[in-house]
Amino acid sequence: MLHRLTEGTGPSELVKLIQILKGTGIDWRERRLISNLYMPQSVKIRLNQGETIRVKIVGGVRQGYCLSPILFNLYSECLTKESLEGFGDFKIGGQVIHTVKYAADLVLQAKEEKVLQDMIDKLIETGRCYGMEMNVEKTKVMKISRQPFPVKIMIDQKQLENVESFKCLGSILKNDGRCACEIKCRIAMAKAVFNKKRGLFTSTMDLVLKKKLLKRYIWSIALYGAETWTFRAVDQKHLESFEIWCWRRTEKIKWTDHVGNEEVLLRVKEQRNILHEIIK
């Protein structure tokens, strides 16, 4: 369950925020400072003829302040904790995992459709008490299974769109739970960067230095998020083929030269170790 919260910081939400800060043990001096920063907000608009009169801001988030994302995270954490207490049936290591959060994005996790619907209904109800609404248009639902089929989740009489894949934090999540698409995309991105810097990696630079640069700047692109991948034999072959591809391009070995993979590894004084990089 993938959705985005739409935040609106008005006077009532700021009062709620101050109450949360008090409950977490923040000293009254810091609370007063935060209140003075966020309560009396105003803005002027610069035009060609000059500036407009100062207008009071009655809603929104103060941009550019390092405190804003921290306060929002605290606010949303209290919201989700209050609304999802006692809910959830998705466990990892015996511990119930309700959500995965990043900034204003939130992922709800459940094994049963009814449990997920109950979770989201409670989240919407509690969110409105916090002055926050769910963006239905940007909310998607995806069932991860060997035989995925659509699920029916409703928000305000609207059924959420079922998706087969979803891109989150640069990684592609598929409804079959496999990572073949993600691995191929990462390899393609790494090859594109290699080709862009081909002159550097095929230069007369010392081989040891070239290998370090390659592993640091090319392999890191290909292996981004690899700790979360589920590997099949075919996925491992894709990565090993990419590894040999890198060494062949570095040594300017063409396929018409009829040089085997083992010979390529001998020339660069390496072993097949791209899979070991993931284990590290």
XYZ file of N, CA and C in Angstrom:
840
model
N 0.860 -1.176 0.000
C 0.000 0.000 0.000
C 0.897 1.227 0.000
N 0.848 2.004 -1.073
C 1.767 3.118 -1.229
C 0.960 4.399 -1.312
N 1.184 5.312 -0.376
C 0.410 6.543 -0.452
C 1.200 7.735 0.042
N 0.708 8.912 -0.268
C 1.354 10.173 0.112
C 0.390 10.994 0.962
N 0.911 11.533 2.032
C 0.122 12.413 2.879
C 0.261 13.846 2.392
N -0.840 14.570 2.379
C -0.808 15.981 2.018
C -0.850 16.795 3.299
N 0.247 17.482 3.570
C 0.338 18.184 4.844
C -0.126 19.628 4.709
N -0.708 20.138 5.759
C -1.102 21.532 5.791
C -0.875 22.080 7.186
N 0.037 23.016 7.331
C 0.375 23.510 8.663
C -0.343 24.827 8.904
N -1.485 24.748 9.581
C -2.216 25.930 9.968
C -2.102 26.123 11.464
N -2.830 27.100 12.025
C -2.750 27.362 13.469
C -3.104 26.153 14.315
N -4.183 25.419 13.953
C -4.592 24.268 14.761
C -3.544 23.163 14.717
N -2.910 22.966 13.546
C -1.877 21.944 13.436
C -0.630 22.332 14.229
N -0.323 23.618 14.283
C 0.835 24.072 15.057
C 0.590 23.895 16.555
N -0.649 24.108 16.984
C -0.980 23.857 18.389
C -0.790 22.381 18.705
N -1.230 21.533 17.789
C -1.057 20.088 17.959
C 0.422 19.726 17.994
N 1.212 20.377 17.145
C 2.646 20.121 17.114
C 3.307 20.501 18.434
N 2.933 21.637 18.983
C 3.490 22.068 20.269
C 3.131 21.069 21.364
N 1.918 20.527 21.313
C 1.508 19.517 22.294
C 2.361 18.252 22.165
N 2.667 17.879 20.921
C 3.507 16.703 20.690
C 4.911 16.945 21.224
N 5.436 18.138 20.975
C 6.771 18.473 21.468
C 6.813 18.439 22.995
N 5.745 18.915 23.607
C 5.676 18.874 25.073
C 5.646 17.436 25.570
N 4.888 16.593 24.869
C 4.791 15.189 25.266
C 6.090 14.428 25.111
N 6.948 14.866 24.201
C 8.245 14.206 23.998
C 9.333 14.745 24.920
N 8.987 15.717 25.770
C 9.948 16.212 26.744
C 10.778 17.395 26.288
N 10.371 18.070 25.205
C 11.096 19.255 24.742
C 10.885 20.409 25.720
N 11.949 21.060 26.089
C 11.893 22.150 27.060
C 11.006 23.291 26.552
N 10.380 24.017 27.487
C 9.450 25.074 27.110
C 10.132 26.196 26.334
N 11.428 26.407 26.579
C 12.139 27.461 25.844
C 12.228 27.120 24.362
N 12.566 25.844 24.071
C 12.630 25.417 22.676
C 11.245 25.437 22.028
N 10.239 25.052 22.795
C 8.876 25.077 22.256
C 8.443 26.498 21.923
N 8.797 27.443 22.774
C 8.445 28.840 22.515
C 9.186 29.354 21.283
N 10.467 28.957 21.127
C 11.238 29.370 19.957
C 10.604 28.837 18.671
N 10.224 27.553 18.684
C 9.597 26.954 17.497
C 8.264 27.629 17.209
N 7.504 27.900 18.255
C 6.214 28.560 18.076
C 6.380 29.941 17.458
N 7.375 30.695 17.909
C 7.610 32.039 17.362
C 8.104 31.982 15.913
N 8.794 30.910 15.553
C 9.279 30.770 14.184
C 8.150 30.452 13.208
N 7.188 29.647 13.663
C 6.192 29.129 12.740
C 4.830 29.812 12.847
N 4.517 30.379 13.970
C 3.195 30.995 14.130
C 3.037 32.295 13.325
N 3.882 33.315 13.549
C 3.647 34.605 12.889
C 4.299 34.691 11.517
N 4.012 33.728 10.611
C 4.655 33.733 9.306
C 3.999 34.747 8.374
N 4.820 35.423 7.591
C 4.313 36.369 6.596
C 5.266 36.380 5.409
N 4.796 36.921 4.283
C 5.592 36.881 3.065
C 5.313 38.121 2.227
N 6.330 38.547 1.477
C 6.182 39.608 0.484
C 6.587 39.052 -0.874
N 5.916 39.479 -1.925
C 6.215 39.018 -3.286
C 6.921 40.134 -4.032
N 8.067 39.788 -4.631
C 8.847 40.789 -5.368
C 8.372 40.836 -6.817
N 7.980 42.017 -7.274
C 7.528 42.241 -8.647
C 8.459 43.224 -9.337
N 8.233 43.435 -10.648
C 9.065 44.395 -11.397
C 8.919 45.810 -10.851
N 7.725 46.122 -10.354
C 7.486 47.473 -9.844
C 7.883 47.624 -8.378
N 8.341 46.542 -7.758
C 8.706 46.601 -6.350
C 8.176 45.394 -5.605
N 7.890 45.584 -4.337
C 7.400 44.496 -3.508
C 5.974 44.758 -3.059
N 5.217 43.670 -2.885
C 3.854 43.802 -2.384
C 3.888 44.037 -0.876
N 2.732 44.320 -0.333
C 2.655 44.453 1.118
C 2.826 43.075 1.751
N 3.238 43.038 2.987
C 3.446 41.770 3.677
C 2.105 41.115 3.995
N 2.009 39.829 3.628
C 0.767 39.075 3.803
C 1.019 37.936 4.779
N 0.085 37.715 5.677
C 0.224 36.653 6.655
C -0.049 35.301 6.012
N 0.806 34.308 6.330
C 0.632 32.941 5.842
C -0.195 32.173 6.869
N -1.320 31.624 6.396
C -2.201 30.896 7.315
C -2.093 29.391 7.143
N -1.328 28.908 6.168
C -1.168 27.473 5.961
C 0.066 27.183 5.145
N 0.620 26.004 5.323
C 1.811 25.610 4.582
C 2.971 25.306 5.504
N 4.073 24.910 4.904
C 5.267 24.548 5.658
C 6.349 25.582 5.398
N 7.039 26.003 6.443
C 8.095 26.996 6.303
C 9.274 26.358 5.562
N 9.527 26.807 4.350
C 10.556 26.219 3.503
C 11.936 26.775 3.850
N 12.944 25.929 3.693
C 14.311 26.375 3.885
C 14.821 26.260 5.306
N 13.950 25.905 6.245
C 14.371 25.767 7.632
C 14.744 24.313 7.889
N 15.895 24.102 8.507
C 16.343 22.735 8.767
C 15.430 22.010 9.745
N 14.674 22.764 10.539
C 13.756 22.152 11.505
C 12.500 21.584 10.845
N 12.111 22.138 9.684
C 10.837 21.760 9.067
C 10.718 20.265 8.807
N 11.681 19.612 8.131
C 11.533 18.169 7.903
C 11.563 17.349 9.187
N 12.340 17.813 10.186
C 12.404 17.082 11.460
C 11.060 17.153 12.169
N 10.472 18.344 12.195
C 9.178 18.512 12.854
C 8.086 17.749 12.122
N 8.152 17.747 10.789
C 7.143 17.009 10.035
C 7.256 15.511 10.289
N 8.489 14.996 10.332
C 8.680 13.573 10.610
C 8.141 13.199 11.993
N 8.394 14.066 12.973
C 7.875 13.828 14.317
C 6.352 13.844 14.319
N 5.778 14.793 13.605
C 4.322 14.944 13.527
C 3.685 13.711 12.880
N 4.241 13.287 11.738
C 3.684 12.137 11.022
C 3.921 10.835 11.785
N 5.031 10.748 12.526
C 5.312 9.555 13.319
C 4.265 9.391 14.425
N 3.924 10.489 15.085
C 2.890 10.422 16.118
C 1.534 10.063 15.516
N 1.273 10.583 14.316
C 0.015 10.274 13.636
C -0.096 8.775 13.360
N 0.928 8.201 12.727
C 0.883 6.783 12.361
C 0.896 5.889 13.600
N 1.642 6.287 14.622
C 1.693 5.481 15.843
C 0.337 5.431 16.527
N -0.347 6.568 16.565
C -1.658 6.616 17.200
C -2.707 5.851 16.402
N -2.661 5.983 15.079
C -3.702 5.388 14.246
C -3.528 3.890 14.041
N -2.286 3.390 14.038
C -2.045 1.984 13.707
C -1.737 1.121 14.924
N -1.899 1.665 16.112
C -1.652 0.892 17.335
C -2.626 -0.283 17.400
N -2.086 -1.494 17.501
C -2.920 -2.686 17.573
C -3.283 -3.284 16.233
N -2.921 -2.595 15.122
C -3.203 -3.106 13.787
C -1.977 -3.827 13.234
N -2.180 -4.536 12.140
C -1.069 -5.127 11.400
C -0.875 -6.605 11.672
N -0.540 -7.348 10.603
C -0.265 -8.772 10.726
C 0.981 -9.171 9.947
N 1.766 -8.150 9.542
C 2.985 -8.408 8.773
C 4.172 -8.379 9.735
N 4.865 -9.520 9.858
C 5.935 -9.631 10.833
C 7.267 -9.949 10.163
N 8.327 -9.361 10.721
C 9.704 -9.674 10.339
C 10.468 -9.939 11.632
N 11.018 -11.141 11.751
C 11.723 -11.505 12.973
C 10.840 -11.489 14.201
N 9.565 -11.783 14.016
C 8.632 -11.796 15.139
C 8.075 -10.446 15.517
N 8.523 -9.379 14.861
C 8.060 -8.026 15.174
C 7.102 -7.537 14.095
N 5.983 -6.958 14.521
C 4.989 -6.444 13.575
C 5.519 -5.159 12.933
N 5.523 -5.136 11.600
C 5.964 -3.957 10.845
C 4.731 -3.350 10.184
N 4.350 -2.166 10.646
C 3.169 -1.511 10.078
C 3.506 -0.746 8.803
N 4.591 0.026 8.878
C 4.861 1.002 7.819
C 6.334 1.034 7.455
N 6.575 1.562 6.261
C 7.909 1.977 5.825
C 7.760 3.424 5.378
N 8.534 4.313 5.974
C 8.337 5.740 5.724
C 9.564 6.375 5.072
N 9.291 7.369 4.210
C 10.347 8.218 3.669
C 9.735 9.572 3.350
N 10.148 10.600 4.107
C 9.613 11.963 3.933
C 8.085 11.910 4.031
N 7.377 12.406 2.988
C 5.914 12.428 3.022
C 5.312 11.151 2.467
N 6.131 10.199 2.055
C 5.641 8.932 1.506
C 5.549 7.889 2.610
N 4.530 7.062 2.510
C 4.273 6.052 3.533
C 3.811 4.765 2.864
N 4.353 3.635 3.291
C 3.953 2.324 2.782
C 3.296 1.556 3.927
N 2.038 1.167 3.729
C 1.347 0.319 4.689
C 1.486 -1.130 4.240
N 1.758 -2.024 5.176
C 1.982 -3.422 4.843
C 1.028 -4.316 5.626
N 0.437 -5.264 4.929
C -0.466 -6.216 5.570
C -0.541 -7.474 4.718
N -0.895 -8.585 5.368
C -1.019 -9.853 4.644
C -2.429 -10.054 4.100
N -3.425 -9.476 4.784
C -4.814 -9.657 4.393
C -5.408 -8.345 3.898
N -6.285 -8.457 2.913
C -6.922 -7.282 2.327
C -7.760 -6.531 3.351
N -8.495 -7.257 4.167
C -9.348 -6.612 5.166
C -8.518 -5.856 6.199
N -7.402 -6.436 6.607
C -6.524 -5.774 7.570
C -6.000 -4.469 6.988
N -5.614 -4.506 5.715
C -5.106 -3.296 5.057
C -6.187 -2.225 4.970
N -7.417 -2.634 4.630
C -8.510 -1.668 4.551
C -8.787 -1.039 5.917
N -8.766 -1.856 6.968
C -8.981 -1.326 8.322
C -7.869 -0.356 8.714
N -6.638 -0.679 8.345
C -5.505 0.191 8.665
C -5.647 1.547 8.002
N -6.014 1.532 6.731
C -6.084 2.805 6.003
C -7.292 3.632 6.441
N -8.406 2.958 6.810
C -9.568 3.700 7.324
C -9.215 4.417 8.628
N -8.507 3.721 9.496
C -8.111 4.326 10.772
C -7.094 5.432 10.553
N -6.195 5.253 9.596
C -5.193 6.281 9.310
C -5.849 7.552 8.790
N -6.845 7.410 7.923
C -7.558 8.574 7.396
C -8.301 9.298 8.512
N -8.983 8.528 9.379
C -9.739 9.121 10.485
C -8.824 9.893 11.430
N -7.710 9.293 11.803
C -6.774 9.960 12.715
C -6.075 11.122 12.014
N -5.747 10.945 10.742
C -5.061 11.996 9.997
C -5.855 13.282 9.930
N -7.161 13.171 9.810
C -7.998 14.367 9.761
C -7.988 15.111 11.094
N -7.835 14.375 12.177
C -7.694 15.029 13.488
C -6.380 15.799 13.583
N -5.396 15.358 12.800
C -4.094 16.024 12.753
C -4.034 17.076 11.643
N -5.133 17.264 10.922
C -5.141 18.237 9.839
C -4.431 17.760 8.591
N -4.368 16.444 8.376
C -3.676 15.884 7.224
C -4.634 15.020 6.425
N -4.499 15.106 5.096
C -5.348 14.344 4.197
C -4.493 13.442 3.321
N -5.102 12.352 2.877
C -4.402 11.444 1.983
C -4.657 11.854 0.537
N -3.593 11.879 -0.259
C -3.717 12.204 -1.675
C -4.136 10.944 -2.428
N -5.433 10.854 -2.726
C -5.975 9.634 -3.333
C -5.402 9.406 -4.724
N -5.178 10.480 -5.480
C -4.690 10.337 -6.847
C -3.291 9.720 -6.897
N -2.491 9.979 -5.882
C -1.125 9.458 -5.862
C -0.991 8.176 -5.036
N -2.101 7.678 -4.557
C -2.075 6.472 -3.732
C -2.295 5.243 -4.603
N -1.429 4.256 -4.483
C -1.512 3.026 -5.270
C -1.504 1.822 -4.335
N -1.988 0.708 -4.846
C -1.970 -0.531 -4.082
C -1.349 -1.620 -4.952
N -0.539 -2.467 -4.326
C 0.122 -3.541 -5.062
C 0.197 -4.778 -4.187
N -0.210 -5.902 -4.727
C -0.117 -7.167 -4.013
C 1.106 -7.917 -4.529
N 1.990 -8.289 -3.616
C 3.207 -9.019 -3.977
C 2.962 -10.496 -3.688
N 2.940 -11.281 -4.744
C 2.641 -12.700 -4.615
C 3.147 -13.427 -5.854
N 3.271 -14.754 -5.746
C 3.646 -15.544 -6.911
C 2.559 -15.502 -7.974
N 1.319 -15.371 -7.523
C 0.189 -15.235 -8.436
C -0.602 -13.987 -8.041
N -0.048 -12.820 -8.346
C -0.698 -11.571 -7.923
C -2.006 -11.327 -8.664
N -2.996 -10.862 -7.936
C -4.264 -10.478 -8.536
C -4.732 -9.198 -7.848
N -5.599 -8.432 -8.518
C -6.005 -7.136 -7.961
C -6.705 -7.269 -6.616
N -6.491 -6.280 -5.772
C -7.186 -6.186 -4.497
C -8.033 -4.925 -4.501
N -9.105 -4.946 -3.751
C -10.045 -3.819 -3.723
C -9.890 -3.047 -2.428
N -9.269 -1.880 -2.527
C -9.094 -0.982 -1.377
C -9.790 0.332 -1.714
N -10.657 0.785 -0.821
C -11.459 1.979 -1.075
C -11.030 3.123 -0.158
N -11.021 4.334 -0.727
C -10.802 5.573 0.031
C -11.848 6.571 -0.419
N -12.742 6.964 0.484
C -13.809 7.926 0.175
C -14.598 7.494 -1.056
N -15.011 6.241 -1.057
C -15.826 5.662 -2.133
C -15.082 5.552 -3.476
N -13.772 5.707 -3.441
C -12.972 5.564 -4.658
C -12.036 4.363 -4.513
N -12.027 3.516 -5.540
C -11.150 2.355 -5.498
C -9.752 2.742 -5.939
N -8.744 2.301 -5.180
C -7.359 2.620 -5.509
C -6.889 1.807 -6.714
N -6.012 2.426 -7.479
C -5.460 1.769 -8.659
C -4.466 0.673 -8.258
N -4.615 -0.505 -8.861
C -3.664 -1.596 -8.672
C -2.532 -1.454 -9.681
N -1.308 -1.582 -9.222
C -0.155 -1.452 -10.105
C 0.674 -2.736 -10.075
N 1.384 -2.994 -11.171
C 2.249 -4.171 -11.259
C 3.652 -3.881 -10.774
N 4.036 -2.607 -10.824
C 5.369 -2.227 -10.354
C 5.300 -0.825 -9.791
N 6.297 -0.496 -8.957
C 6.329 0.816 -8.329
C 7.780 1.185 -8.068
N 8.138 2.401 -8.422
C 9.505 2.857 -8.220
C 9.564 3.690 -6.954
N 10.377 3.244 -6.012
C 10.503 3.924 -4.725
C 11.967 4.063 -4.362
N 12.429 5.301 -4.133
C 13.817 5.575 -3.756
C 14.802 5.004 -4.773
N 14.444 5.043 -6.048
C 15.350 4.594 -7.106
C 15.308 3.117 -7.390
N 14.517 2.352 -6.630
C 14.424 0.907 -6.837
C 13.032 0.550 -7.351
N 12.977 -0.470 -8.212
C 11.720 -0.916 -8.800
C 11.203 -2.123 -8.032
N 9.991 -1.993 -7.495
C 9.339 -3.094 -6.786
C 8.311 -3.725 -7.716
N 8.360 -5.047 -7.863
C 7.449 -5.769 -8.746
C 6.456 -6.591 -7.929
N 5.279 -6.808 -8.513
C 4.255 -7.537 -7.773
C 4.519 -9.032 -7.698
N 5.483 -9.545 -8.461
C 5.832 -10.961 -8.340
C 6.963 -11.202 -7.347
N 7.489 -10.118 -6.764
C 8.547 -10.231 -5.765
C 9.918 -10.472 -6.345
N 10.035 -10.550 -7.665
C 11.328 -10.800 -8.280
C 12.055 -9.493 -8.571
N 13.369 -9.607 -8.730
C 14.205 -8.411 -8.911
C 14.882 -8.364 -10.274
N 14.437 -9.216 -11.213
C 15.086 -9.275 -12.529
C 15.030 -7.922 -13.240
N 13.875 -7.275 -13.192
C 13.717 -5.973 -13.863
C 14.620 -4.926 -13.228
N 14.672 -4.909 -11.893
C 15.521 -3.952 -11.180
C 16.994 -4.174 -11.506
N 17.435 -5.445 -11.534
C 18.840 -5.759 -11.823
C 19.206 -5.325 -13.236
N 18.343 -5.589 -14.197
C 18.619 -5.193 -15.583
C 18.694 -3.675 -15.719
N 17.816 -2.976 -15.029
C 17.833 -1.508 -15.081
C 19.112 -0.939 -14.474
N 19.540 -1.486 -13.334
C 20.765 -1.011 -12.696
C 21.975 -1.274 -13.582
N 22.019 -2.447 -14.215
C 23.138 -2.778 -15.112
C 23.156 -1.820 -16.300
N 21.984 -1.532 -16.860
C 21.905 -0.601 -18.000
C 22.389 0.790 -17.605
N 22.031 1.245 -16.416
C 22.479 2.553 -15.941
C 23.991 2.580 -15.757
N 24.546 1.500 -15.205
C 25.991 1.429 -14.991
C 26.737 1.412 -16.317
N 26.215 0.688 -17.296
C 26.858 0.648 -18.615
C 26.824 2.024 -19.281
N 25.725 2.734 -19.111
C 25.614 4.070 -19.704
C 26.669 5.012 -19.127
N 26.889 4.931 -17.807
C 27.908 5.782 -17.171
C 29.301 5.363 -17.629
N 29.526 4.068 -17.753
C 30.824 3.583 -18.234
C 31.110 4.122 -19.639
N 30.122 4.017 -20.525
C 30.315 4.495 -21.897
C 30.546 6.002 -21.945
N 29.920 6.714 -21.014
C 30.119 8.163 -20.960
C 31.552 8.509 -20.566
N 32.150 7.676 -19.714
C 33.527 7.894 -19.253
C 34.480 6.852 -19.851
N 34.147 6.362 -21.032
C 34.960 5.315 -21.644
C 36.411 5.744 -21.802
N 36.637 7.000 -22.172
C 38.009 7.479 -22.366
C 38.855 7.326 -21.117
N 38.248 7.500 -19.957
C 38.979 7.359 -18.692
C 39.305 5.906 -18.402
N 38.309 5.034 -18.560
C 38.500 3.632 -18.169
C 39.301 2.825 -19.185
N 39.462 3.340 -20.391
C 40.263 2.635 -21.398
C 41.594 3.337 -21.650
N 41.947 4.276 -20.805
C 43.194 5.026 -20.984
C 44.384 4.185 -20.529
N 45.558 4.780 -20.605
C 46.805 4.090 -20.200
C 47.058 4.231 -18.699
N 46.054 4.628 -17.968
C 46.167 4.740 -16.517
C 46.562 3.392 -15.908
N 47.217 3.450 -14.761
C 47.620 2.235 -14.068
C 46.407 1.321 -13.852
N 46.571 0.016 -14.105
C 45.472 -0.938 -14.043
C 44.856 -0.999 -12.646
N 45.665 -0.963 -11.624
C 45.145 -1.029 -10.253
C 44.229 0.155 -9.971
N 44.639 1.337 -10.420
C 43.828 2.535 -10.204
C 42.529 2.467 -11.003
N 42.620 1.967 -12.228
C 41.422 1.844 -13.054
C 40.417 0.887 -12.418
N 40.914 -0.202 -11.867
C 40.015 -1.169 -11.229
C 39.340 -0.557 -10.009
N 40.071 0.229 -9.249
C 39.475 0.879 -8.083
C 38.394 1.865 -8.497
N 38.674 2.644 -9.555
C 37.692 3.606 -10.049
C 36.446 2.898 -10.580
N 36.679 1.807 -11.287
C 35.572 1.051 -11.859
C 34.654 0.505 -10.776
N 35.245 -0.081 -9.759
C 34.436 -0.667 -8.687
C 33.732 0.408 -7.865
N 34.387 1.546 -7.706
C 33.816 2.601 -6.881
C 32.684 3.339 -7.598
N 32.880 3.652 -8.884
C 31.932 4.521 -9.572
C 31.003 3.807 -10.536
N 31.335 2.611 -10.994
C 30.474 1.878 -11.926
C 29.728 0.752 -11.211
N 30.458 -0.054 -10.472
C 29.803 -1.139 -9.763
C 28.826 -0.625 -8.711
N 29.149 0.505 -8.100
C 28.254 1.044 -7.071
C 26.889 1.419 -7.655
N 26.875 1.818 -8.936
C 25.607 2.119 -9.601
C 24.834 0.837 -9.863
N 25.532 -0.175 -10.348
C 24.881 -1.451 -10.668
C 24.357 -2.151 -9.426
N 25.032 -1.981 -8.298
C 24.681 -2.722 -7.083
C 23.887 -1.884 -6.079
N 23.372 -0.742 -6.514
C 22.581 0.096 -5.602
C 21.349 -0.676 -5.129
N 21.198 -0.797 -3.824
C 20.057 -1.512 -3.259
C 20.139 -3.018 -3.352
N 21.347 -3.549 -3.685
C 21.487 -4.998 -3.891
C 21.228 -5.799 -2.624
N 21.358 -5.160 -1.466
C 21.140 -5.874 -0.211
C 19.702 -6.371 -0.083
N 18.790 -5.763 -0.821
C 17.375 -6.139 -0.724
C 16.942 -7.069 -1.848
N 17.838 -7.399 -2.769
C 17.453 -8.239 -3.909
C 17.284 -9.689 -3.512
N 16.375 -10.366 -4.205
C 16.245 -11.821 -4.107
C 16.787 -12.408 -5.408
N 17.846 -13.217 -5.291
C 18.569 -13.680 -6.469
C 18.073 -15.037 -6.946
N 17.960 -15.150 -8.261
C 17.820 -16.436 -8.921
C 19.100 -16.692 -9.703
N 19.239 -17.912 -10.190
C 20.456 -18.257 -10.929
C 20.641 -17.359 -12.144
N 19.536 -17.030 -12.819
C 19.633 -16.188 -14.015
C 20.048 -14.768 -13.647
N 19.634 -14.285 -12.479
C 20.026 -12.943 -12.037
C 21.529 -12.883 -11.747
N 22.052 -13.936 -11.136
C 23.486 -13.996 -10.864
C 24.290 -14.002 -12.164
N 23.770 -14.692 -13.176
C 24.467 -14.724 -14.473
C 24.490 -13.344 -15.115
N 23.403 -12.591 -14.959
C 23.372 -11.222 -15.505
C 24.471 -10.365 -14.881
N 24.639 -10.463 -13.564
C 25.654 -9.674 -12.871
C 27.064 -10.130 -13.254
N 27.279 -11.423 -13.356
C 28.599 -11.926 -13.739
C 28.937 -11.541 -15.172
N 27.933 -11.543 -16.051
C 28.156 -11.094 -17.429
C 28.521 -9.620 -17.469
N 27.870 -8.834 -16.624
C 28.199 -7.406 -16.542
C 29.632 -7.207 -16.052
N 30.050 -8.018 -15.097
C 31.409 -7.928 -14.578
C 32.434 -8.167 -15.689
N 32.226 -9.230 -16.467
C 33.136 -9.522 -17.579
C 33.059 -8.431 -18.634
N 31.860 -7.893 -18.861
C 31.691 -6.799 -19.824
C 32.578 -5.622 -19.449
N 32.612 -5.284 -18.170
C 33.437 -4.163 -17.701
C 34.921 -4.415 -17.984
N 35.409 -5.619 -17.660
C 36.829 -5.912 -17.862
C 37.173 -5.957 -19.344
N 36.292 -6.460 -20.173
C 36.556 -6.491 -21.617
C 36.656 -5.071 -22.182
N 35.751 -4.206 -21.759
C 35.800 -2.822 -22.266
C 37.040 -2.107 -21.743
N 37.394 -2.368 -20.494
C 38.574 -1.720 -19.912
C 39.850 -2.103 -20.662
N 39.959 -3.374 -21.054
C 41.145 -3.870 -21.755
C 41.009 -3.800 -23.272
N 39.919 -3.209 -23.758
C 39.667 -3.052 -25.211
C 39.691 -4.401 -25.926
N 39.074 -5.391 -25.330
C 39.009 -6.722 -25.926
C 37.680 -6.856 -26.663
N 37.748 -7.073 -27.961
C 36.542 -7.228 -28.773
C 36.126 -8.693 -28.821
N 34.866 -8.932 -29.146
C 34.395 -10.314 -29.229
C 35.027 -11.042 -30.396
N 35.456 -10.283 -31.406
C 36.118 -10.912 -32.564
C 37.529 -11.381 -32.236
N 38.050 -10.987 -31.066
C 39.398 -11.437 -30.671
C 39.380 -12.872 -30.132
N 38.173 -13.404 -29.884
C 38.008 -14.788 -29.402
C 38.815 -15.036 -28.121
N 38.679 -14.112 -27.174
C 39.340 -14.249 -25.878
C 38.301 -14.710 -24.864
N 38.566 -15.842 -24.203
C 37.625 -16.388 -23.239
C 37.549 -15.557 -21.971
N 36.501 -15.791 -21.192
C 36.290 -15.032 -19.959
C 37.407 -15.252 -18.943
N 37.896 -16.486 -18.843
C 38.964 -16.768 -17.884
C 40.243 -16.032 -18.255
N 40.506 -15.938 -19.560
C 41.680 -15.200 -20.020
C 41.541 -13.714 -19.709
N 40.329 -13.201 -19.843
C 40.081 -11.786 -19.518
C 40.382 -11.526 -18.046
N 39.934 -12.418 -17.185
C 40.172 -12.261 -15.744
C 41.662 -12.331 -15.422
N 42.406 -13.175 -16.148
C 43.856 -13.263 -15.940
C 44.539 -11.962 -16.338
N 44.076 -11.353 -17.412
C 44.709 -10.113 -17.888
C 44.523 -8.966 -16.887
N 43.370 -8.926 -16.247
C 43.125 -7.836 -15.285
C 43.458 -8.258 -13.855
N 43.955 -9.491 -13.706
C 44.368 -10.015 -12.395
C 43.224 -9.950 -11.389
N 42.090 -10.483 -11.829
C 40.900 -10.469 -10.983
C 40.239 -11.840 -10.996
N 39.346 -12.064 -10.049
C 38.463 -13.216 -10.017
C 37.026 -12.722 -10.088
N 36.109 -13.630 -10.295
C 34.703 -13.233 -10.302
C 34.289 -12.890 -8.865
N 34.120 -11.634 -8.596
C 33.824 -11.252 -7.209
C 32.722 -10.195 -7.085
N 31.987 -9.929 -8.150
C 30.936 -8.926 -8.031
C 29.826 -9.384 -7.076
N 29.573 -10.703 -7.042
C 28.569 -11.229 -6.113
C 29.061 -11.151 -4.676
N 30.377 -11.271 -4.491
C 30.945 -11.161 -3.140
C 30.831 -9.719 -2.618
N 30.825 -8.756 -3.524
C 30.659 -7.347 -3.112
C 29.302 -7.140 -2.439
N 28.296 -7.885 -2.904
C 26.971 -7.762 -2.301
C 26.961 -8.349 -0.900
N 27.639 -9.475 -0.739
C 27.682 -10.158 0.561
C 28.363 -9.281 1.601
N 29.362 -8.472 1.166
C 30.054 -7.584 2.102
C 29.093 -6.641 2.796
